[in-house]
XYZ file of C-alpha atoms in Angstrom:
441
model
C 104.157 173.636 82.158
C 106.450 174.662 85.059
C 107.978 178.122 85.045
C 111.686 177.926 84.096
C 114.296 178.448 86.800
C 115.625 181.981 86.383
C 119.155 180.880 87.329
C 119.166 178.290 84.548
C 118.024 180.914 82.055
C 120.716 183.378 83.132
C 123.412 180.693 83.035
C 122.430 179.798 79.466
C 122.600 183.456 78.424
C 126.015 183.970 80.041
C 127.514 180.866 78.475
C 126.206 181.841 75.037
C 127.686 185.348 75.316
C 131.104 183.927 76.226
C 130.851 181.312 73.496
C 130.156 183.993 70.897
C 133.328 185.835 71.963
C 135.589 182.787 71.823
C 138.337 182.786 69.182
C 139.264 179.755 67.087
C 142.155 178.983 69.459
C 139.710 178.651 72.368
C 140.682 181.907 74.101
C 138.070 184.498 75.014
C 138.311 187.848 73.263
C 137.863 190.004 76.344
C 137.886 193.222 74.330
C 134.675 192.186 72.581
C 132.935 191.071 75.785
C 130.337 193.620 76.942
C 131.937 195.212 80.006
C 128.573 196.167 81.491
C 127.515 192.549 81.226
C 130.575 191.371 83.180
C 130.203 194.144 85.739
C 126.623 193.019 86.348
C 128.053 189.894 87.979
C 129.530 192.098 90.718
C 126.066 193.106 91.934
C 123.928 190.094 90.976
C 124.412 186.687 92.559
C 122.479 185.059 89.721
C 125.134 186.286 87.282
C 128.141 185.747 89.536
C 128.709 181.994 89.293
C 128.042 181.681 85.530
C 130.534 184.489 84.832
C 133.094 182.961 87.188
C 132.668 179.584 85.514
C 133.391 181.075 82.102
C 136.233 183.338 83.213
C 138.080 180.654 85.132
C 137.095 177.667 82.979
C 140.071 178.278 80.678
C 143.078 180.139 82.056
C 145.741 181.775 79.902
C 148.783 182.505 82.055
C 151.530 184.792 80.698
C 154.870 183.857 82.270
C 156.096 182.317 85.541
C 155.548 185.437 87.667
C 151.873 185.632 86.762
C 151.642 181.875 87.263
C 152.946 182.123 90.828
C 150.566 184.958 91.697
C 147.622 183.079 90.207
C 148.608 179.865 92.004
C 148.550 181.714 95.317
C 145.109 183.123 94.529
C 143.702 179.739 93.557
C 145.129 177.945 96.620
C 143.321 180.343 98.910
C 140.199 180.648 96.729
C 138.898 177.107 96.205
C 135.502 178.530 95.212
C 137.270 179.926 92.099
C 139.769 177.106 91.511
C 136.970 174.561 91.226
C 135.963 176.111 87.874
C 139.375 175.636 86.212
C 139.178 172.884 83.591
C 141.942 173.882 81.157
C 144.969 176.146 81.209
C 147.501 177.550 78.765
C 150.874 178.307 80.352
C 153.239 180.537 78.361
C 156.960 180.752 79.090
C 158.511 184.106 79.916
C 159.922 184.477 76.398
C 156.564 183.842 74.732
C 154.309 185.982 76.898
C 152.701 188.884 75.098
C 153.245 191.374 77.901
C 155.350 190.872 81.005
C 154.036 191.456 84.490
C 156.684 194.139 85.103
C 155.352 196.216 82.234
C 157.686 195.906 79.262
C 156.502 194.446 76.008
C 157.716 191.186 74.543
C 160.591 191.741 72.143
C 162.240 194.531 74.173
C 165.693 194.239 75.827
C 165.697 192.204 78.996
C 162.921 189.797 78.159
C 163.147 186.145 77.174
C 165.205 184.977 80.171
C 164.295 181.421 81.216
C 162.558 181.429 84.591
C 161.750 177.806 85.359
C 158.968 177.222 87.867
C 159.804 174.941 90.794
C 158.253 171.489 90.958
C 156.657 172.426 94.304
C 154.898 175.512 92.930
C 153.658 173.480 89.972
C 152.332 170.786 92.318
C 150.482 173.459 94.288
C 148.853 174.673 91.088
C 147.705 171.182 90.105
C 146.438 170.435 93.609
C 144.538 173.728 93.752
C 142.556 172.908 90.577
C 140.737 169.594 91.129
C 138.896 169.764 87.774
C 141.929 170.679 85.648
C 142.143 168.118 82.836
C 143.576 169.965 79.832
C 147.036 171.568 79.964
C 148.636 173.494 77.087
C 152.289 174.484 77.672
C 154.090 176.970 75.375
C 157.875 176.986 75.787
C 160.107 175.185 78.271
C 159.582 177.068 81.544
C 156.724 174.799 82.603
C 157.734 171.479 80.985
C 160.506 170.794 83.485
C 158.294 171.051 86.620
C 155.616 168.985 84.852
C 157.869 166.007 84.195
C 159.307 166.231 87.730
C 155.889 165.475 89.237
C 154.968 162.111 90.711
C 152.965 160.468 87.886
C 150.610 158.723 90.300
C 149.299 162.089 91.565
C 148.493 163.604 88.150
C 144.924 163.550 86.810
C 145.498 165.413 83.546
C 143.881 163.796 80.495
C 145.011 166.133 77.670
C 148.510 167.613 77.456
C 149.959 169.791 74.684
C 153.704 170.542 74.763
C 154.852 173.270 72.372
C 158.330 174.548 71.638
C 159.313 178.203 71.732
C 159.249 180.329 68.580
C 161.504 182.976 70.162
C 164.381 180.845 71.498
C 166.835 178.860 69.403
C 166.689 175.330 70.857
C 170.496 174.876 70.700
C 171.179 178.089 72.639
C 172.274 177.617 76.285
C 169.819 180.398 77.205
C 166.880 178.731 75.496
C 163.839 178.123 77.676
C 163.984 174.457 76.575
C 167.700 174.014 77.394
C 166.837 172.499 80.778
C 165.212 169.568 78.977
C 168.653 168.357 77.910
C 169.353 167.083 81.424
C 167.252 165.300 84.009
C 168.534 166.298 87.460
C 167.217 164.053 90.193
C 165.523 161.625 87.829
C 166.693 158.896 85.481
C 165.453 158.760 81.943
C 164.314 161.371 79.434
C 161.897 164.184 80.178
C 158.971 162.365 78.554
C 159.312 159.291 80.747
C 157.096 160.471 83.589
C 154.702 162.466 81.393
C 153.629 159.497 79.244
C 153.152 157.524 82.477
C 150.450 159.828 83.844
C 147.666 157.324 84.614
C 144.751 159.363 83.204
C 146.532 160.685 80.095
C 144.484 160.188 76.914
C 145.779 162.832 74.470
C 149.401 163.951 74.094
C 150.523 166.572 71.570
C 154.174 167.482 70.947
C 154.871 170.416 68.651
C 158.173 171.989 67.555
C 160.236 170.309 70.259
C 163.424 168.457 69.227
C 163.097 164.670 69.578
C 166.638 163.503 68.775
C 168.721 160.410 69.500
C 171.636 160.505 71.914
C 171.959 162.032 75.383
C 169.097 164.475 74.768
C 166.693 161.687 73.809
C 163.447 162.570 75.680
C 162.263 158.946 75.615
C 165.217 157.380 77.446
C 164.140 154.453 79.658
C 160.465 154.629 78.703
C 159.276 151.014 78.989
C 156.868 149.424 76.529
C 153.221 149.530 77.555
C 153.813 152.180 80.246
C 151.286 154.702 78.923
C 147.481 154.688 78.845
C 147.484 157.364 76.118
C 145.077 156.715 73.225
C 145.852 159.773 71.068
C 149.278 161.069 69.965
C 150.066 164.120 67.807
C 153.596 165.077 66.750
C 154.033 168.240 64.675
C 157.733 168.811 64.021
C 158.042 170.693 60.777
C 161.183 172.568 61.874
C 162.600 170.194 64.497
C 164.211 166.744 64.191
C 162.319 163.603 65.098
C 164.298 160.416 65.424
C 162.695 157.167 64.198
C 163.859 155.519 67.403
C 162.164 158.197 69.533
C 158.913 157.770 67.607
C 159.029 153.984 67.877
C 159.722 154.190 71.636
C 156.708 156.451 72.116
C 154.486 154.154 70.072
C 155.656 151.046 71.945
C 154.806 152.723 75.241
C 151.213 153.332 74.061
C 149.811 149.857 73.596
C 146.227 151.185 73.373
C 146.903 153.995 70.899
C 143.897 154.630 68.654
C 144.590 158.004 67.007
C 147.918 159.116 65.526
C 148.644 162.455 63.828
C 152.101 163.023 62.308
C 152.927 166.370 60.727
C 156.149 167.286 58.942
C 158.331 164.342 60.015
C 160.548 164.545 56.942
C 163.646 163.364 58.845
C 162.204 159.844 59.155
C 162.886 157.618 56.127
C 159.790 156.020 54.680
C 160.958 152.493 55.505
C 161.375 153.530 59.156
C 157.991 155.241 59.208
C 156.396 152.030 57.921
C 158.041 150.085 60.776
C 156.746 152.602 63.300
C 153.195 152.313 61.978
C 153.342 148.530 62.245
C 153.900 148.870 66.008
C 150.417 150.334 66.533
C 148.662 148.285 63.839
C 146.658 146.167 66.356
C 144.888 149.193 67.882
C 145.106 152.217 65.529
C 141.759 153.479 64.176
C 142.738 156.981 62.940
C 145.859 158.095 61.067
C 146.648 161.555 59.707
C 149.873 162.188 57.791
C 150.765 165.714 56.711
C 153.754 167.170 54.850
C 155.651 163.925 54.436
C 157.023 164.587 50.975
C 160.794 164.723 51.576
C 161.614 167.953 49.740
C 159.014 170.008 47.838
C 159.312 169.290 44.122
C 161.414 166.171 44.725
C 159.296 163.831 46.864
C 160.388 160.380 47.875
C 158.140 157.836 46.127
C 155.429 156.729 48.545
C 155.336 153.087 49.601
C 151.786 152.122 48.678
C 151.824 149.309 51.243
C 152.798 151.607 54.136
C 149.329 151.510 55.727
C 148.144 148.153 54.421
C 148.858 146.396 57.728
C 146.640 148.772 59.738
C 143.690 146.392 59.769
C 141.736 148.285 62.452
C 142.041 151.664 60.711
C 138.738 153.468 60.108
C 139.888 157.012 59.271
C 142.825 157.873 57.009
C 143.858 161.405 56.065
C 146.708 162.197 53.675
C 147.739 165.853 53.288
C 150.697 166.680 51.028
C 151.633 163.006 50.662
C 152.779 161.845 47.178
C 150.488 158.824 46.820
C 149.601 157.465 43.379
C 146.927 155.171 41.956
C 148.446 151.819 43.132
C 147.819 153.077 46.680
C 144.180 151.993 46.256
C 145.270 148.350 45.966
C 146.553 148.278 49.541
C 143.936 150.135 51.579
C 143.084 148.843 55.070
C 139.986 146.601 54.968
C 137.881 148.454 57.587
C 138.342 151.994 56.268
C 135.241 154.188 56.712
C 136.560 157.724 56.075
C 139.208 158.547 53.464
C 140.515 162.101 53.090
C 143.009 163.605 50.626
C 144.283 167.192 50.593
C 147.007 169.569 49.492
C 149.839 168.376 47.249
C 148.406 164.852 47.361
C 145.882 165.992 44.745
C 148.726 166.729 42.311
C 149.650 163.042 42.316
C 146.234 161.431 42.820
C 144.148 162.668 39.898
C 140.424 162.755 39.173
C 140.689 159.937 36.583
C 142.364 157.790 39.264
C 139.447 158.264 41.640
C 136.956 157.528 38.880
C 138.813 154.372 37.827
C 138.921 153.144 41.423
C 135.226 153.800 42.058
C 134.226 152.029 38.807
C 135.752 148.719 39.793
C 133.267 145.856 39.476
C 134.469 144.425 42.741
C 134.900 147.586 44.736
C 136.996 146.459 47.727
C 135.332 148.734 50.288
C 131.727 148.314 49.170
C 129.432 148.799 52.151
C 132.408 149.738 54.343
C 133.665 153.121 53.124
C 131.194 155.781 54.297
C 132.906 159.041 53.364
C 135.346 160.252 50.685
C 136.621 163.793 51.329
C 138.702 165.923 48.974
C 140.148 169.177 50.364
C 141.606 171.209 47.516
C 141.319 171.254 43.723
C 141.061 167.951 41.879
C 143.225 167.737 38.740
C 142.568 165.961 35.464
C 146.326 165.810 34.823
C 149.496 167.325 36.233
C 148.772 170.819 34.861
C 144.987 171.136 34.520
C 142.188 171.239 37.049
C 139.409 168.707 36.817
C 136.333 169.819 34.902
C 132.924 170.194 36.491
C 131.822 167.112 34.543
C 134.647 165.028 36.031
C 133.786 166.145 39.550
C 130.097 165.414 38.931
C 130.956 161.922 37.650
C 132.987 161.161 40.771
C 130.153 162.397 42.981
C 127.669 160.205 41.090
C 129.851 157.119 41.475
C 130.119 157.748 45.212
C 126.349 158.107 45.483
C 125.816 154.747 43.767
C 128.182 153.091 46.227
C 126.536 154.730 49.241
C 129.602 156.883 49.948
C 129.231 160.464 51.188
C 131.097 162.728 48.750
C 132.649 165.856 50.290
C 134.465 168.174 47.885
C 136.059 171.380 49.227
C 138.052 172.916 46.365
C 138.363 176.211 48.229
C 138.385 175.253 51.931
C 139.341 178.718 53.237
C 136.601 180.557 51.370
C 139.018 182.988 49.673
C 138.641 183.919 46.007
C 141.596 183.153 43.760
C 142.016 186.855 42.947
C 142.449 187.726 46.625
C 145.721 187.664 48.536
C 145.064 185.508 51.568
C 146.400 186.973 54.792
C 144.459 184.881 57.317
C 142.045 187.660 58.267
C 139.007 185.827 56.922
C 139.640 183.036 59.414
C 140.560 184.960 62.516
C 138.898 188.317 61.935
C 140.542 191.728 62.039
C 143.283 192.177 64.577
C 142.554 194.443 67.480
C 144.778 197.491 67.847
C 143.946 197.848 71.526
C 146.000 195.028 73.077
C 146.788 197.130 76.129
C 143.090 197.636 76.883
C 142.417 193.940 76.376
C 145.262 192.958 78.698
C 144.172 195.417 81.361
C 140.541 194.329 81.150
C 141.582 190.671 81.417
C 143.464 191.267 84.684
C 140.775 193.584 86.032
C 138.034 191.028 85.479
C 139.967 188.109 87.004
C 141.025 190.216 89.932
C 137.442 191.342 90.582
C 136.220 187.782 90.894
């Protein structure tokens, strides 16, 4: 048996240490990283490259000023830039601490400082392995859509609105998206045309009709994107904008729609029919009109999605007749949230007991996230849950029941700490250590 390569062993150790310190949002918790371990890379070549690969693999850039400084460093340090595979770019109004020292939320912060298209091009050119880009706020969206689509090799793009700026304010960091100087069409036109784009996520950005329509002049079939996520719980989404996006993505396979209450159900059904020939995954969340007064769900809304294999309904008011119009190739069916107040345990049992079960040998997994109910007011009994599980077993269906998905007891007030861990009270030390480490390498 050959003796293992010491560099391979060290690289595995380094990657595991960084992985253990990674938060759920993908960002490294530098405060919990062993400082002596990182400092070892300064004196040991065997440790140097693995640490560099982990430090620069995912960049989190706070504001345009830091972005420009980092871009200059990467352009003249290709041995570091080659490690960059993903980056999160935060606008000036969303950065946690500004480069000139004052904290976010103090007077003088939050001014839009849009990066030039040239500086943004330099950043993209400096990072040949950059594939995943996460933008928070509007400072970086404008230079992104002003790029020449043919030169962009990004595969995953996430565009997020700003939680600090009011989108209708003239000083909002997203105000520049209302006009397209030097280019015809809406600000999404060039982005969806990036030739390598596979996943596009749009969150809390207004997608209205009219002169601010971001999809103006997007032609059908112009995008190679196969996955689209739109999460607009607090922002408008026009049915026409959604349909334009879907028509541009003729190979779309995965669609996630969250909180699109401004789209009437009949219009949503039309939009879904556009991608029926290719769609294999659909997730709908928080489409219940107004809480307590939901619009009745059209049980045929997904019936035409003949290629669909995964369907997830969260907080959607579906009822028993929904089972009569399920897509014929469905392999994974998931229900969660308020949906379980309308779709009851007896409904599931009745459906699974059918002599001619329509998805026999096809449906592989039935997943329930939340408490099943026996009626509108009462939770399902253990016997009812056991019966449903037994029926699934007989049909060869994997039964997954998560009545308490967050692992919090009912007598506890949930504050999110069990998911993300206790908050650190030493943000200044973390920020300083972050810059010190990157600067050292």
